[in-house]
mmCIF file of C-alpha atoms in Angstrom:
data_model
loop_
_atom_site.group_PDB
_atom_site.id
_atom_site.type_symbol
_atom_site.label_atom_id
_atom_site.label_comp_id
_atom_site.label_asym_id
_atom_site.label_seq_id
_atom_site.Cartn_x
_atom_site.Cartn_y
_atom_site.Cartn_z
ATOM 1 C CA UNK A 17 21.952 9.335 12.395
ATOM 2 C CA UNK A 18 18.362 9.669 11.787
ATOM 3 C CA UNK A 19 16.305 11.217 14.657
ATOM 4 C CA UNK A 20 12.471 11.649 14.667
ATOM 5 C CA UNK A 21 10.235 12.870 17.433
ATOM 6 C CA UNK A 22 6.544 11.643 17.625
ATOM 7 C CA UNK A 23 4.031 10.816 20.774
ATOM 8 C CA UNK A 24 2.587 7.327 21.491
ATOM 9 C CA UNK A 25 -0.892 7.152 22.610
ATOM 10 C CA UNK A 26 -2.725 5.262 24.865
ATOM 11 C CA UNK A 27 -2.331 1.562 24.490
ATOM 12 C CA UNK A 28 -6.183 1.625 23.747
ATOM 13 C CA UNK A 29 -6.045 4.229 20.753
ATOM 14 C CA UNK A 30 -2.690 2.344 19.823
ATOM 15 C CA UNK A 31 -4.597 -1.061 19.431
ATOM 16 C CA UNK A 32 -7.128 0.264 17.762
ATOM 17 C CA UNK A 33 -5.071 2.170 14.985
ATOM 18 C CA UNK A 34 -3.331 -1.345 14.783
ATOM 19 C CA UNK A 35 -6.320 -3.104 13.659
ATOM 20 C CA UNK A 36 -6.115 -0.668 10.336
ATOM 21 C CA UNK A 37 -2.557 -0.488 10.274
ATOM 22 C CA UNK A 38 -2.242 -4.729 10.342
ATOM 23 C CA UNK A 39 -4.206 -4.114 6.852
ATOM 24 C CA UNK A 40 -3.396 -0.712 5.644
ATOM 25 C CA UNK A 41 0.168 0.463 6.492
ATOM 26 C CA UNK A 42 3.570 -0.517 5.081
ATOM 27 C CA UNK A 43 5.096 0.639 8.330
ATOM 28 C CA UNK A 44 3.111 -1.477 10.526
ATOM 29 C CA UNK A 45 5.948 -3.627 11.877
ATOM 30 C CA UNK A 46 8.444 -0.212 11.864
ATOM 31 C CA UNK A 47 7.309 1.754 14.900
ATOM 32 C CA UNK A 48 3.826 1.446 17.033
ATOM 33 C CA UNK A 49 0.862 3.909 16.432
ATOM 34 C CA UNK A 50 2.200 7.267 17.153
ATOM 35 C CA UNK A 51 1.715 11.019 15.904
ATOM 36 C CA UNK A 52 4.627 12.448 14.298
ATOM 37 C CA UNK A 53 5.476 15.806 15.398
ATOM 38 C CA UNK A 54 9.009 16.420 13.555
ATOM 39 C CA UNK A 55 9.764 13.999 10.319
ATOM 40 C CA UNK A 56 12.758 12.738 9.930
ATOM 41 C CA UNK A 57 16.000 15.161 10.345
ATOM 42 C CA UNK A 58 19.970 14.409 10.638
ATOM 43 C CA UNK A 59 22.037 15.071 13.079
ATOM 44 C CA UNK A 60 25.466 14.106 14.501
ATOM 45 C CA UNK A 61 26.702 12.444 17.377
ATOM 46 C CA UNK A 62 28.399 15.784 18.685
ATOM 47 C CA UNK A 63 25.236 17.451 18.201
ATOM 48 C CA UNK A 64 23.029 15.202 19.954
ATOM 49 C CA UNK A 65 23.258 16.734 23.877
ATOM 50 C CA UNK A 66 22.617 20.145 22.298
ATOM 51 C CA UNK A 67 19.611 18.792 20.422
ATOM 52 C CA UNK A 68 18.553 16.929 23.730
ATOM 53 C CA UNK A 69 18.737 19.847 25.963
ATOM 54 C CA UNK A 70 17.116 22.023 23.803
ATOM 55 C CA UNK A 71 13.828 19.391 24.001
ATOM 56 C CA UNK A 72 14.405 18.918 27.668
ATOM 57 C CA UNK A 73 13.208 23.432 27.575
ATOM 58 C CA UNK A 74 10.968 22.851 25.107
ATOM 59 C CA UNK A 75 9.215 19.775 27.223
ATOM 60 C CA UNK A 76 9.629 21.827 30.793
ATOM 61 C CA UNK A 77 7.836 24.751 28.983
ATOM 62 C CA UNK A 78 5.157 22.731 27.144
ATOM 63 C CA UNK A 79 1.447 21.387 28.427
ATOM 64 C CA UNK A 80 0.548 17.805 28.231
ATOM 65 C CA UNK A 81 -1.007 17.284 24.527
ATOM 66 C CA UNK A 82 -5.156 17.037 24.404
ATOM 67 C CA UNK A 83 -5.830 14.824 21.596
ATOM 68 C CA UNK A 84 -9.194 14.801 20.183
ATOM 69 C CA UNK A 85 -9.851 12.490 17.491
ATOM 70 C CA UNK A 86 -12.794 13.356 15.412
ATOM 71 C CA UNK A 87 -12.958 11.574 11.901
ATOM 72 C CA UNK A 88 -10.646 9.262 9.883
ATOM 73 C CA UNK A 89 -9.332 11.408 6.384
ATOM 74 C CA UNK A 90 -7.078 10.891 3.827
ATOM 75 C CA UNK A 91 -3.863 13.285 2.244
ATOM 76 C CA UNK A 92 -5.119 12.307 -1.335
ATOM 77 C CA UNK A 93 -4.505 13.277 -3.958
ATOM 78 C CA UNK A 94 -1.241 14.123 -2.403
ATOM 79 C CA UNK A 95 -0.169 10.810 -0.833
ATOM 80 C CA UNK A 96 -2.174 7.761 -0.334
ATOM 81 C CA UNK A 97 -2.067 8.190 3.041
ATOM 82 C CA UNK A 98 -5.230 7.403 5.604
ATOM 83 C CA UNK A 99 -4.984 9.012 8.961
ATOM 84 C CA UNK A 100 -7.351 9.688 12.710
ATOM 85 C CA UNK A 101 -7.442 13.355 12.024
ATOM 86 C CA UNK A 102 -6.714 14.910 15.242
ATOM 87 C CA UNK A 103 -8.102 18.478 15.895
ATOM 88 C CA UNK A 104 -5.937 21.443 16.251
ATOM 89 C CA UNK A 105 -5.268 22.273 20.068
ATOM 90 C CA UNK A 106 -3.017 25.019 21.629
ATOM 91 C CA UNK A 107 -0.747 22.073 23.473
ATOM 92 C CA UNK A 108 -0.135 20.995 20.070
ATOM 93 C CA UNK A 109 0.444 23.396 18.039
ATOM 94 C CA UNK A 110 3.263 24.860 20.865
ATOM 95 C CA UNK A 111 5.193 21.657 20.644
ATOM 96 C CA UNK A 112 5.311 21.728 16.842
ATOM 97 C CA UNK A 113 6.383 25.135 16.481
ATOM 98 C CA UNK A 114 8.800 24.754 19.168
ATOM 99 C CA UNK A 115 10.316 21.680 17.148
ATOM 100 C CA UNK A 116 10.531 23.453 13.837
ATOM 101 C CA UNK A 117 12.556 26.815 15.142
ATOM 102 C CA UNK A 118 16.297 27.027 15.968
ATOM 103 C CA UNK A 119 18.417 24.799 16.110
ATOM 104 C CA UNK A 120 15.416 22.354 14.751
ATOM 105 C CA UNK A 121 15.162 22.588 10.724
ATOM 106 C CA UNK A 122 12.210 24.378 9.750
ATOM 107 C CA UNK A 123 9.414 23.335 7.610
ATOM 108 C CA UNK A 124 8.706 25.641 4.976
ATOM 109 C CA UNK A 125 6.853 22.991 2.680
ATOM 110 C CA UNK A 126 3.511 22.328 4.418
ATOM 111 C CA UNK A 127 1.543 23.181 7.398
ATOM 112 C CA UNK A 128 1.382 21.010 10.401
ATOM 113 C CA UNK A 129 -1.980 18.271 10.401
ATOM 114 C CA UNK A 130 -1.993 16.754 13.491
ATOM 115 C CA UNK A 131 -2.705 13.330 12.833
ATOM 116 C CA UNK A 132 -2.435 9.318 13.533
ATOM 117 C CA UNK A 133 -1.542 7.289 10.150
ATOM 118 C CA UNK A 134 -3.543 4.162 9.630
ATOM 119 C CA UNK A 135 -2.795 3.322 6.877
ATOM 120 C CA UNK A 136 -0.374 4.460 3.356
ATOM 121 C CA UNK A 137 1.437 2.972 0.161
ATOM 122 C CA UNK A 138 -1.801 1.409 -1.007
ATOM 123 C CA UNK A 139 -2.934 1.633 -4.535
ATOM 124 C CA UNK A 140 -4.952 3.587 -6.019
ATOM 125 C CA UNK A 141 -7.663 1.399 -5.940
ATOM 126 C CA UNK A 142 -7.501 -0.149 -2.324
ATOM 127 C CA UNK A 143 -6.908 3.772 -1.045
ATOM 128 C CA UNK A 144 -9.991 4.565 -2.692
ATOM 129 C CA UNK A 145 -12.044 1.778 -1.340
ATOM 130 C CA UNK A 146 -10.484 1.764 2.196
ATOM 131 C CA UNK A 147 -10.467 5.684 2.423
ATOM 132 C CA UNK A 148 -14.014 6.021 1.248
ATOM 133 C CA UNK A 149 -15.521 3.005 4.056
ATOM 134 C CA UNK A 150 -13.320 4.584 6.801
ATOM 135 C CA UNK A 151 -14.410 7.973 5.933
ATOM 136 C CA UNK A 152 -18.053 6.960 6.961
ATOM 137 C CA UNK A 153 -17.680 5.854 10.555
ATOM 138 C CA UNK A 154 -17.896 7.656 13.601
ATOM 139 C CA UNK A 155 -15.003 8.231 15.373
ATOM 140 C CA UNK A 156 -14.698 10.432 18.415
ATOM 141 C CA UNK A 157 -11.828 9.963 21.252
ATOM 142 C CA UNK A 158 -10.239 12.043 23.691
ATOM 143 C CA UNK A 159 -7.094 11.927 25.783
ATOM 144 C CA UNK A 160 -4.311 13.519 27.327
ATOM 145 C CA UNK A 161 -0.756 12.774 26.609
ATOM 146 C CA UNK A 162 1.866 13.907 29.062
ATOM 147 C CA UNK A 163 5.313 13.083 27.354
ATOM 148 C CA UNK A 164 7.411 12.724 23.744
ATOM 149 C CA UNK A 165 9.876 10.507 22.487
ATOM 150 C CA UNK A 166 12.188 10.732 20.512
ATOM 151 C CA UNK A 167 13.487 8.100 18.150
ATOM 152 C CA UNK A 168 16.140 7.242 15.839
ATOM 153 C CA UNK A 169 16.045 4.858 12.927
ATOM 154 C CA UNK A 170 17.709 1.766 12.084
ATOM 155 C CA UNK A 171 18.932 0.683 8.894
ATOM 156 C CA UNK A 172 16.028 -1.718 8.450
ATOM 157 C CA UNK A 173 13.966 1.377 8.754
ATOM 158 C CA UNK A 174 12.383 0.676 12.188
ATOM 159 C CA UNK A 175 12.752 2.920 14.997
ATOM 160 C CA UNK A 176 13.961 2.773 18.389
ATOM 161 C CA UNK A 177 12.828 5.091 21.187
ATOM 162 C CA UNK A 178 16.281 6.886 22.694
ATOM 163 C CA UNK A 179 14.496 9.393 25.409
ATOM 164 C CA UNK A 180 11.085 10.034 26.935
ATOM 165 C CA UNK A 181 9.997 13.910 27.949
ATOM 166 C CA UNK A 182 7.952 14.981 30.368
ATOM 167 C CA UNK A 183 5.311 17.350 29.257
ATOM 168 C CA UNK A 184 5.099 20.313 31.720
ATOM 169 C CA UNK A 185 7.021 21.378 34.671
ATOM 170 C CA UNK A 186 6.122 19.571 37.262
ATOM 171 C CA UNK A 187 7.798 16.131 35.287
ATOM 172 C CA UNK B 10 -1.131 -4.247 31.274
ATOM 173 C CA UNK B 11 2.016 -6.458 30.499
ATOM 174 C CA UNK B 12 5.544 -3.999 31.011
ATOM 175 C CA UNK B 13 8.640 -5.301 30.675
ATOM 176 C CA UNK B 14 12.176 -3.879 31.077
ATOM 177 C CA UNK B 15 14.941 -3.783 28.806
ATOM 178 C CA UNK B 16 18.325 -2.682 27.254
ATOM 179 C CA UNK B 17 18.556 -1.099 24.155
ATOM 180 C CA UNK B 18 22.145 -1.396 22.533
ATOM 181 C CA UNK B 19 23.840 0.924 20.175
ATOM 182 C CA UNK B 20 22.321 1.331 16.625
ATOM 183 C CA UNK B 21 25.392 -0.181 15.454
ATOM 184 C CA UNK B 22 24.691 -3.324 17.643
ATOM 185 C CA UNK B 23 21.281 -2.878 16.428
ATOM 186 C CA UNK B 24 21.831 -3.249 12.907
ATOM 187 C CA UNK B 25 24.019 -5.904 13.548
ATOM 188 C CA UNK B 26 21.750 -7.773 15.451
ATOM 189 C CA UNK B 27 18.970 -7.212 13.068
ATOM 190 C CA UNK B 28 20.731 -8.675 10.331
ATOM 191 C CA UNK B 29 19.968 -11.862 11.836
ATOM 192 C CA UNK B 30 16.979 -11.230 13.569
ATOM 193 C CA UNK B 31 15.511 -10.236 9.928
ATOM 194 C CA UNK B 32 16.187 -14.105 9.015
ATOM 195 C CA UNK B 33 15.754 -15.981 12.326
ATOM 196 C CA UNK B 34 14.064 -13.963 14.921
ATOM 197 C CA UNK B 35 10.160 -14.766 15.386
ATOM 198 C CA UNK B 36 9.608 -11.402 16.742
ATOM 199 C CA UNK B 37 11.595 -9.233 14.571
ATOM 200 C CA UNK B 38 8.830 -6.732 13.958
ATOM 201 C CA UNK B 39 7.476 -6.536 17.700
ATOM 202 C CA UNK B 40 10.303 -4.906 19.081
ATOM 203 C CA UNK B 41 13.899 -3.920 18.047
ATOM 204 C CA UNK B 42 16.663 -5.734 19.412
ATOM 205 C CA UNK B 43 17.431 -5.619 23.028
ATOM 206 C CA UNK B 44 18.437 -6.860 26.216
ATOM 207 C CA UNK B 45 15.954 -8.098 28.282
ATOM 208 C CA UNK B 46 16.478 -7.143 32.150
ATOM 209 C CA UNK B 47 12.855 -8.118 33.510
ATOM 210 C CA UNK B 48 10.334 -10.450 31.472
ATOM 211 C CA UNK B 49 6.597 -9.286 31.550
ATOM 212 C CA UNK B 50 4.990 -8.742 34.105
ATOM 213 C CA UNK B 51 1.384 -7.196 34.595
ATOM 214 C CA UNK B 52 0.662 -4.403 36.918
ATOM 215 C CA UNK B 53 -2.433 -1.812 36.956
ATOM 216 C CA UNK B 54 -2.834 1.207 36.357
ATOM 217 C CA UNK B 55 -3.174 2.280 39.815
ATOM 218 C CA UNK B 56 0.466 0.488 40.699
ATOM 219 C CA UNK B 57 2.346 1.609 37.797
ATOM 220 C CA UNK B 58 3.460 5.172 39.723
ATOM 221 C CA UNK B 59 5.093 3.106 42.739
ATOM 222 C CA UNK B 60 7.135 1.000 40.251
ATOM 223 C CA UNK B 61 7.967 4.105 38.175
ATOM 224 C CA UNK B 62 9.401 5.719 41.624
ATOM 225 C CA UNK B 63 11.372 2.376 42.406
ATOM 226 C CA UNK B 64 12.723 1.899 38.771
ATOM 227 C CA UNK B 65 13.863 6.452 39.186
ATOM 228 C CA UNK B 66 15.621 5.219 42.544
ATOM 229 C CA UNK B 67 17.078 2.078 41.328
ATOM 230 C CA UNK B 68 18.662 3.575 37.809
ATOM 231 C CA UNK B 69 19.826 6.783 40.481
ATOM 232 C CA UNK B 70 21.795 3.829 42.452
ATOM 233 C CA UNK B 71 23.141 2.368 39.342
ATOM 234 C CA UNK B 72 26.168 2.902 37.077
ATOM 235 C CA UNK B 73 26.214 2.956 32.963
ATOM 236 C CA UNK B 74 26.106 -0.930 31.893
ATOM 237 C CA UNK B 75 28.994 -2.526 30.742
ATOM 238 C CA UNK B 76 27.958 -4.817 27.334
ATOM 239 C CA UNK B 77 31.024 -7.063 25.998
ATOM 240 C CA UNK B 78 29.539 -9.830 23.849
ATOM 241 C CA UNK B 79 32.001 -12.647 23.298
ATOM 242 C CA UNK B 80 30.586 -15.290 21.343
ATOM 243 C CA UNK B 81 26.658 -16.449 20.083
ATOM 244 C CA UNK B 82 25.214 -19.183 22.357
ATOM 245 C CA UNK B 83 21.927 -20.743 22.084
ATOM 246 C CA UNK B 84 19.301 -21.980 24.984
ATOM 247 C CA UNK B 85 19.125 -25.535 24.185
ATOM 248 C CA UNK B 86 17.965 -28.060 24.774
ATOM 249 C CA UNK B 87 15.871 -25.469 27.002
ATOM 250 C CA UNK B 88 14.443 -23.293 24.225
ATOM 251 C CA UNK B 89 15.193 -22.895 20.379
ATOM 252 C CA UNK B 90 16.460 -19.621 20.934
ATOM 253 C CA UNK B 91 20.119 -18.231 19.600
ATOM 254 C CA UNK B 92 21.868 -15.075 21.225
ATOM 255 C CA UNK B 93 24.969 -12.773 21.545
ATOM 256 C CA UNK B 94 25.872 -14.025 25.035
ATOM 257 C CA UNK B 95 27.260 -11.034 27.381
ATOM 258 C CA UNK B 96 29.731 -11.260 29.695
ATOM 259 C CA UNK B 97 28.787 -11.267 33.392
ATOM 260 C CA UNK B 98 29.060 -7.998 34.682
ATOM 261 C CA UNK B 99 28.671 -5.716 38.014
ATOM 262 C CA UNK B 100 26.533 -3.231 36.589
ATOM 263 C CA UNK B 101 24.408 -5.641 35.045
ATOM 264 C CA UNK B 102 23.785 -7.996 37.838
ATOM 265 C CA UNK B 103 22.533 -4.520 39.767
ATOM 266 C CA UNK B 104 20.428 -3.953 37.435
ATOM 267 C CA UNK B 105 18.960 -7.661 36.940
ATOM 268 C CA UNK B 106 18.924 -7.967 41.277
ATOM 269 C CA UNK B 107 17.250 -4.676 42.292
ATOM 270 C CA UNK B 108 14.455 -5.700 39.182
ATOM 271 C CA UNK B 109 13.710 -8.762 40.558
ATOM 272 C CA UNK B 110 13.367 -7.703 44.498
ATOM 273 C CA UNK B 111 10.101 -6.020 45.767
ATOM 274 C CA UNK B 112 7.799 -4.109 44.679
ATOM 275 C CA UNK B 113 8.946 -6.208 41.485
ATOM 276 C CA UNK B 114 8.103 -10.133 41.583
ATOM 277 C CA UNK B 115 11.048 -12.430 42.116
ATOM 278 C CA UNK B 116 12.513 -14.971 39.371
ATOM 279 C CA UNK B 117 13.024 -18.318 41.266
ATOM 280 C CA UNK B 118 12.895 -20.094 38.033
ATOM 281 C CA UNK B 119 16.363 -19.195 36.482
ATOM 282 C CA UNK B 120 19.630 -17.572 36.641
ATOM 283 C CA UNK B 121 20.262 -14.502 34.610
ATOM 284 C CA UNK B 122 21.829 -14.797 31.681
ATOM 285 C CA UNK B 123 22.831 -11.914 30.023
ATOM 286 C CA UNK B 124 22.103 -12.255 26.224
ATOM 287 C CA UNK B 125 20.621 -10.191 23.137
ATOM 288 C CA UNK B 126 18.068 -12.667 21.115
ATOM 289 C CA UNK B 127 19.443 -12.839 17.415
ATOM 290 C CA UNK B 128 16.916 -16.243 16.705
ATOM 291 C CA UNK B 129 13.851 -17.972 18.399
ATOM 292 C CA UNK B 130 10.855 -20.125 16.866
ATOM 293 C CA UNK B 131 13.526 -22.337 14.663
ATOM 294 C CA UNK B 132 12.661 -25.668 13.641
ATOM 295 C CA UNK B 133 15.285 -27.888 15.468
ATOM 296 C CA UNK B 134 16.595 -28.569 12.233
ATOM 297 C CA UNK B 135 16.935 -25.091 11.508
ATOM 298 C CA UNK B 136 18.227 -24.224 15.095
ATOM 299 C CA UNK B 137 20.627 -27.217 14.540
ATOM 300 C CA UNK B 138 22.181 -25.422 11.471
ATOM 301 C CA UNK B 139 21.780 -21.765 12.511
ATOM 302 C CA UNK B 140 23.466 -22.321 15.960
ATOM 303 C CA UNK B 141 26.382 -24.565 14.243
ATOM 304 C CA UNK B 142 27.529 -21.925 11.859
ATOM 305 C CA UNK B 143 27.061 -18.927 14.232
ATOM 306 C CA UNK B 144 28.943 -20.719 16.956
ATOM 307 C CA UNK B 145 32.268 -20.815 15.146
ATOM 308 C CA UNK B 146 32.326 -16.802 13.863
ATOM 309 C CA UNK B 147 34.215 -14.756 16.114
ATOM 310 C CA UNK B 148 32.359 -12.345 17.465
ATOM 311 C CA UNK B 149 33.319 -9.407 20.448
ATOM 312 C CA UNK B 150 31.740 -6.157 20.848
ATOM 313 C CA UNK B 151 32.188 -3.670 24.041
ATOM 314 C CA UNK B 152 30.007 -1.059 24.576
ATOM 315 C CA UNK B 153 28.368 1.225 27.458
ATOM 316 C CA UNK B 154 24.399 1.830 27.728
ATOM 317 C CA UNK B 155 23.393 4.729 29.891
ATOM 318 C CA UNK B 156 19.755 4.126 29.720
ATOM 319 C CA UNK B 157 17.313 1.216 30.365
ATOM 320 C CA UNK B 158 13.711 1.442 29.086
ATOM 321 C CA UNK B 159 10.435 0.366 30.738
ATOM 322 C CA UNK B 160 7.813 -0.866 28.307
ATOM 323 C CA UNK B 161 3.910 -1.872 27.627
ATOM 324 C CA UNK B 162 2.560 -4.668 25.185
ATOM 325 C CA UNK B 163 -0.109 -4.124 22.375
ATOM 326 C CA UNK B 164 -2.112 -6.393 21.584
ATOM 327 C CA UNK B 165 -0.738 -7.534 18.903
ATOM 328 C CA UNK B 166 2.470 -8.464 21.213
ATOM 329 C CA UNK B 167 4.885 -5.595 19.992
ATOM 330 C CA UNK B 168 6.332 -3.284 22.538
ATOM 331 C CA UNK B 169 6.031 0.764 22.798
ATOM 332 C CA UNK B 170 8.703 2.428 25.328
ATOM 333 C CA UNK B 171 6.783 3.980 28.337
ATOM 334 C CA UNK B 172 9.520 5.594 29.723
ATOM 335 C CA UNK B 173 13.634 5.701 29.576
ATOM 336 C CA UNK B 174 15.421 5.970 33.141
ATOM 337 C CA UNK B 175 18.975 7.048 33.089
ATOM 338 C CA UNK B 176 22.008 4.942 34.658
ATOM 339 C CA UNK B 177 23.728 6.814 36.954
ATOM 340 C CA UNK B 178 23.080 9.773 39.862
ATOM 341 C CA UNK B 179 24.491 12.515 37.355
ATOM 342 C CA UNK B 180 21.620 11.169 34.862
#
């Protein structure tokens, strides 16, 4: 099965990414506004409670997440992809590395942006446009996120939540 | 902000359920396929940590939830809406009682009727010819769900998980 692990927002920063993502993003209807923090990965059903116990430490020994939301930016010219760029922060950068060591897969490929999608799979042309009007407004928000989910997909390609973490010991 | 409680089933159901949902299901993109155990209802922000202690206590007291879906079934002449109809069961009735007792508002209004939502929004005629031929396939599924979800609404009416509560004191 297909497992990904990601944080939801506020319901405030979720609605607003919506507005975009209505327009702009081919997953809109897939999963709500979140921030991925491990794509994607396989595992089996036997492996699952090791998997889960291993994020249960990771959570207990984790912060809540500061999010601090500073411009909108695109991945062009490697994907078409339009995103709330989200500063780097300690809390964050813990959980990522924690979810892309042993027994996680690791991610040799690319670096870890934190970020919120808003919007991808658009053409050339309408990422252009879009990217270059978003690119000019001022964005700035802050908040604190004090748990993780993680997922795993359906065939249609949505995703459905299977367990919540608590951020920090004292969850 | 609107929560709501639910049920999620087995990917397998999932998919299953989906593959109607996809055709028939009004809100096929707002959340993935469920069982409903309490309809919206709003709280604040200042509530939501009483009814996050009741909902710890009352999945403690509970036991895993017994699903076995005999046959689809549809709501009218009440609604227009089409469903896997679920057996009665102990450890569902908990559930559906100790949600709808206080701090949590009562449901004078109806009986609970265990179902998953495969259609809703049909024309008549549609529901008319939809129900027919769903009625006569034999269907039966059994399964066990260990975990009940509470969620929050977006604006744009789809659901994000807030928080999964395990069934059972060894949870």
């Amino acid at each position: 099965m297909n497992y990904g692990i990601a944080l939801f927002p506020s319901k405030e920063l979720q609605d607003h990414a919506n507005s975009y993502r209505m327009r702009y993003d081919s997953h809109y209807a897939l999963i709500p506004p979140h921030i991925t923090l491990k794509e994607t990965f396989e595992i089996s059903e036997e492996e699952l409670p090791l998997y889960i116990s291993t994020l249960k430490e990771i959570a207990n020994n984790a912060q809540p997440v500061h999010i601090n939301i500073y411009k909108v930016d695109t991945f062009y010219p490697q994907s078409n992809t339009i995103f709330f760029k989200i500063r780097e922060h300690a809390s964050l950068m813990y959980l990522y590395d924690a979810l892309h060591q042993d027994p996680f897969s690791r991610n040799e490929k690319y670096g870890f942006i934190p970020h919120l999608t808003i919007g991808q799979d658009l053409s050339n042309q309408e990422h252009s446009d879009v990217a270059g009007q978003l690119k000019m407004k001022t964005i700035e928000h802050q908040e604190t996120i004090n748990r993780m989910q993680l997922l795993y997909q359906l065939e249609n390609g949505s995703w459905t939540v299977y367990e919540t973490f608590h951020l920090g010991k004292d969850a």
